[in-house]
Amino acid sequence: MEPRKNLKGAGAAFLGSGVAFLAASLLAEQPAFIGVACAFLALGVVYLGKARQDR
């Protein structure tokens, strides 16, 4: 099985989703979305770090 080559796109997508969930939590004043946002932001950072390491 070959490793995926385009981790940068997935990292950006996770990062964007994290920002969107964070904005939703602030707009709707629902603290439950903050945990989801943190998870997506962390995944985005990990994926972008892995993509940068593989360059």
Coordinates of N, CA, C and O in Angstrom, one line a residue, residues 2-3 6 8 10-11 17 26-29 32-33 36 38 42 46 48 52-55:
E2 N 0.7 2.1 -0.9 CA 1.5 3.4 -1.0 C 0.9 4.4 -0.1 O -0.3 4.6 0.0
P3 N 1.8 5.2 0.5 CA 1.3 6.3 1.3 C 0.7 7.4 0.4 O 1.1 7.6 -0.8
N6 N -0.9 13.6 -1.3 CA -1.5 14.9 -1.1 C -2.0 15.1 0.3 O -3.3 15.2 0.5
K8 N -1.3 17.7 2.1 CA -1.4 19.1 2.3 C -2.9 19.5 2.1 O -3.4 20.3 2.9
A10 N -5.6 17.7 2.5 CA -6.4 17.1 3.6 C -6.1 18.0 4.9 O -7.1 18.2 5.6
G11 N -4.9 18.4 5.1 CA -4.6 19.2 6.2 C -5.3 20.5 6.2 O -5.8 21.0 7.2
S17 N -12.1 23.2 8.4 CA -13.3 22.7 9.2 C -13.2 23.1 10.6 O -14.2 23.4 11.3
L26 N -18.9 30.0 18.4 CA -19.0 31.4 18.9 C -20.3 32.0 18.5 O -20.9 32.7 19.3
L27 N -20.7 31.8 17.3 CA -22.0 32.4 16.8 C -23.2 31.8 17.5 O -24.1 32.5 17.9
A28 N -23.2 30.5 17.7 CA -24.4 29.8 18.3 C -24.3 29.7 19.9 O -25.2 29.3 20.5
E29 N -23.1 30.2 20.4 CA -22.9 30.1 21.8 C -23.1 28.7 22.4 O -23.7 28.5 23.4
A32 N -20.2 23.0 23.0 CA -19.9 21.6 22.6 C -19.1 21.6 21.3 O -18.3 20.7 21.0
F33 N -19.3 22.6 20.4 CA -18.6 22.7 19.2 C -17.1 23.0 19.4 O -16.3 22.8 18.5
V36 N -15.1 19.8 19.2 CA -15.0 19.4 17.8 C -14.0 20.2 17.0 O -13.2 19.7 16.3
C38 N -11.4 21.9 18.2 CA -10.0 21.6 18.6 C -9.5 20.3 18.0 O -8.4 20.2 17.6
A42 N -6.4 20.2 15.4 CA -5.2 19.3 15.7 C -4.9 18.4 14.5 O -3.8 18.2 14.1
V46 N -1.5 18.3 12.3 CA -0.7 17.0 12.1 C -0.6 16.7 10.6 O 0.5 16.3 10.2
L48 N -0.7 18.7 8.0 CA 0.2 19.7 7.4 C 1.7 19.5 7.8 O 2.6 19.6 7.0
R52 N 4.6 18.4 5.2 CA 5.9 19.2 5.2 C 7.1 18.3 5.4 O 8.2 18.5 4.8
Q53 N 7.0 17.3 6.3 CA 8.1 16.4 6.6 C 8.4 15.6 5.4 O 9.6 15.2 5.1
D54 N 7.4 15.2 4.6 CA 7.6 14.3 3.4 C 8.1 15.0 2.2 O 8.5 14.4 1.2
R55 N 8.3 16.3 2.3 CA 8.8 17.1 1.1 C 10.2 16.7 0.8 O 11.0 16.4 1.3

